[in-house]
CSV table of C-alpha atoms in Angstrom, one decimal:
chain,number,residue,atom,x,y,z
G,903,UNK,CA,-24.7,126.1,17.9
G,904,UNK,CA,-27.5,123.7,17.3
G,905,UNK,CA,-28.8,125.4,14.0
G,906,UNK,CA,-27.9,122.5,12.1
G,907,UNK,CA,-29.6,119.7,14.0
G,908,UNK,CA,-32.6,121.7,15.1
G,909,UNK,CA,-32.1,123.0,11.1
G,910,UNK,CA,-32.4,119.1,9.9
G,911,UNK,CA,-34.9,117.9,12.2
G,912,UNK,CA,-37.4,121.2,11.3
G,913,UNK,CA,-36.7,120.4,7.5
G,914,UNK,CA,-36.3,124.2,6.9
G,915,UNK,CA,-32.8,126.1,7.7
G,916,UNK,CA,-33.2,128.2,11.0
G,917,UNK,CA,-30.7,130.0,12.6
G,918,UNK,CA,-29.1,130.5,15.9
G,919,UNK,CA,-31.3,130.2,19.0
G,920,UNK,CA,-31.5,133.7,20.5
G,921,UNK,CA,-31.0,132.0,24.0
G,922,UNK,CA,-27.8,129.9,22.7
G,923,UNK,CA,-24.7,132.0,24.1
G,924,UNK,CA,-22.7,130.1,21.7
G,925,UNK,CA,-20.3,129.1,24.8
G,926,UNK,CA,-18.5,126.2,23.0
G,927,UNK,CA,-14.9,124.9,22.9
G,928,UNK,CA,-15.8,123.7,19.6
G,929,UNK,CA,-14.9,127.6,18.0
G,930,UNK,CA,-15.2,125.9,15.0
G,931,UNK,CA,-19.4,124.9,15.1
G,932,UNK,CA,-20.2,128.4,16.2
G,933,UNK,CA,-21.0,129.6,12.8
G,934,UNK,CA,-24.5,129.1,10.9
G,935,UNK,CA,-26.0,126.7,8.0
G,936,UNK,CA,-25.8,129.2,5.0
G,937,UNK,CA,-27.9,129.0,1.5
G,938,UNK,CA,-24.9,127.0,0.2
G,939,UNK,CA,-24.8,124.7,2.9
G,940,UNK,CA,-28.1,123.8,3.9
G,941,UNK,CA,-29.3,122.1,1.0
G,942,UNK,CA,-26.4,119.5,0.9
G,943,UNK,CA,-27.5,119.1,4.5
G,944,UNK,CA,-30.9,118.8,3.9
G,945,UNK,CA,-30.6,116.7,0.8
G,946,UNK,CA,-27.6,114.1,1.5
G,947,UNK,CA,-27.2,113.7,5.1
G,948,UNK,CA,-28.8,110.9,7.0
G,949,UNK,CA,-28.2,112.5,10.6
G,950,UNK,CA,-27.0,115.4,12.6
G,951,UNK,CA,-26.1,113.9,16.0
G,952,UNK,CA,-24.8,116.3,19.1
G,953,UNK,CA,-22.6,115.0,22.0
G,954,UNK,CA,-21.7,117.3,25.6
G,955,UNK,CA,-19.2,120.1,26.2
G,956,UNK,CA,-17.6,117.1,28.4
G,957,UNK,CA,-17.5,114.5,25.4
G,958,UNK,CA,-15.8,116.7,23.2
G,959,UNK,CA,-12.9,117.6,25.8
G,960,UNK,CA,-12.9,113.9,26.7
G,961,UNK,CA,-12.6,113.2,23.5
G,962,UNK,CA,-10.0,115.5,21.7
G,963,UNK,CA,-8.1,115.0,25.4
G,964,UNK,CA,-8.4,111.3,23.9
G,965,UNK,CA,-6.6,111.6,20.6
G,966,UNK,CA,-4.1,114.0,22.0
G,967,UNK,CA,-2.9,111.4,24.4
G,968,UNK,CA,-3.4,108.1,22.7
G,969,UNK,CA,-2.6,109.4,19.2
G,970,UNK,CA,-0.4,111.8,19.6
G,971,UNK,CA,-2.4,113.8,17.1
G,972,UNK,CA,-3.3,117.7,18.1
G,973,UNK,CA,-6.6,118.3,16.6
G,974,UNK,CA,-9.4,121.3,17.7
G,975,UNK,CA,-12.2,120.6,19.9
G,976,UNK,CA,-14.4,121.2,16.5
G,977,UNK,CA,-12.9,117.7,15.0
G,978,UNK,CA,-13.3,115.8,18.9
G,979,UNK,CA,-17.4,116.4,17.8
G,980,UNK,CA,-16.9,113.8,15.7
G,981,UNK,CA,-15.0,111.4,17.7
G,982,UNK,CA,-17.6,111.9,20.7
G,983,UNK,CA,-20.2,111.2,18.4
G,984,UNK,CA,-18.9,108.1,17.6
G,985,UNK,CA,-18.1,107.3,21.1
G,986,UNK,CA,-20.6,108.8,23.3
G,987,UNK,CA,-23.4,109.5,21.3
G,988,UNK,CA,-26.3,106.3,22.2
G,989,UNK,CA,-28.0,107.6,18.6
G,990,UNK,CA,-24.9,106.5,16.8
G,991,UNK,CA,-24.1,103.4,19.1
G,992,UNK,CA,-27.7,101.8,18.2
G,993,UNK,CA,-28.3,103.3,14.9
G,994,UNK,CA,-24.8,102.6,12.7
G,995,UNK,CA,-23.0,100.2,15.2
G,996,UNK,CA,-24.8,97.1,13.4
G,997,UNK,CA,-23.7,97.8,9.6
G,998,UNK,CA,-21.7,95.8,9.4
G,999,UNK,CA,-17.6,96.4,9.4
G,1000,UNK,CA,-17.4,98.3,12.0
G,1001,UNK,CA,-15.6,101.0,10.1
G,1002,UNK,CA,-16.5,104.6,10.9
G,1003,UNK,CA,-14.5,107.5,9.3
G,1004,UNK,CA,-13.7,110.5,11.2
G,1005,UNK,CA,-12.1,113.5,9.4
G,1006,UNK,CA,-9.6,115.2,12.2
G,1007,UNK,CA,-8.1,119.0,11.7
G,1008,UNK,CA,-6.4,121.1,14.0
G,1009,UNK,CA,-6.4,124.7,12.8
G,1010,UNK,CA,-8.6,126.2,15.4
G,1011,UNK,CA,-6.9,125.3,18.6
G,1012,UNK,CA,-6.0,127.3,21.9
G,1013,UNK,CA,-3.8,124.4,23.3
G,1014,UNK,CA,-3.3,126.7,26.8
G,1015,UNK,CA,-7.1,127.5,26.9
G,1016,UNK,CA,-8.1,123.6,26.1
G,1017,UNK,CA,-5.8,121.9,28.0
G,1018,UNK,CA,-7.2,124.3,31.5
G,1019,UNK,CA,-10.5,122.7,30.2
G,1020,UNK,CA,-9.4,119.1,29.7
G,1021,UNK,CA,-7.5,119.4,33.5
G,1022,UNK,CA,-10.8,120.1,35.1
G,1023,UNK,CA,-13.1,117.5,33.3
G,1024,UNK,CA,-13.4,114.5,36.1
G,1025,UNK,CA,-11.4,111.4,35.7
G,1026,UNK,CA,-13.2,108.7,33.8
G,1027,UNK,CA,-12.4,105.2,32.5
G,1028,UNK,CA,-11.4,105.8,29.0
């Protein structure tokens, strides 16, 4: 599930890693960069940034509680990233507002099967 960031940082679009079991809560990510994609990818984005198994369970367990907002595990990536990810803390912290979009969906959500995963996670401080 790393196509993308190994994808960007190679410059070329490569596809799964034959030793990635694609064992992700994030169903979402589990497909590949396709002819359509990649080139947006290559040619607009500044980053691909990846954040822990953990950080996405804390963080969709995060916006379910404090938000009251049910959203995947796909759309927690983003809100680990911009919690837990120290390339995004050092890199985009300083520009200045302090505003960071996040685009949050829900779709793509076992609540039974995440919520087993969020109850085993160890307790933290957030």
């Amino acid at each position: 599930m790393d196509d993308a960031a190994r994808s960007f940082a190679s410059g070329q679009m490569l596809g799964h890693d034959p030793s990635n079991l694609l064992n992700s809560v994030a169903d979402g990510l589990k497909t590949t960069l396709g002819p359509n994609t990649w080139p947006i990818i290559r040619d607009f984005a500044d980053d691909i940034l990846t954040v822990s198994e953990e950080d996405i369970l804390r963080s969709t367990k995060l916006v379910w509680e404090r938000m009251k907002i049910l959203i995947e595990p796909s759309a927690g990536v983003g809100v680990a990233v911009a919690l837990f990810n120290e390339t995004f803390a050092h890199k985009y912290a300083g520009l200045g507002s302090g505003k960071v979009g996040i685009v949050l969906c829900g779709g793509n959500v076992d609540v039974s099967k995440v919520s087993i995963l969020i109850s085993e996670l160890p307790p933290t401080s957030l």
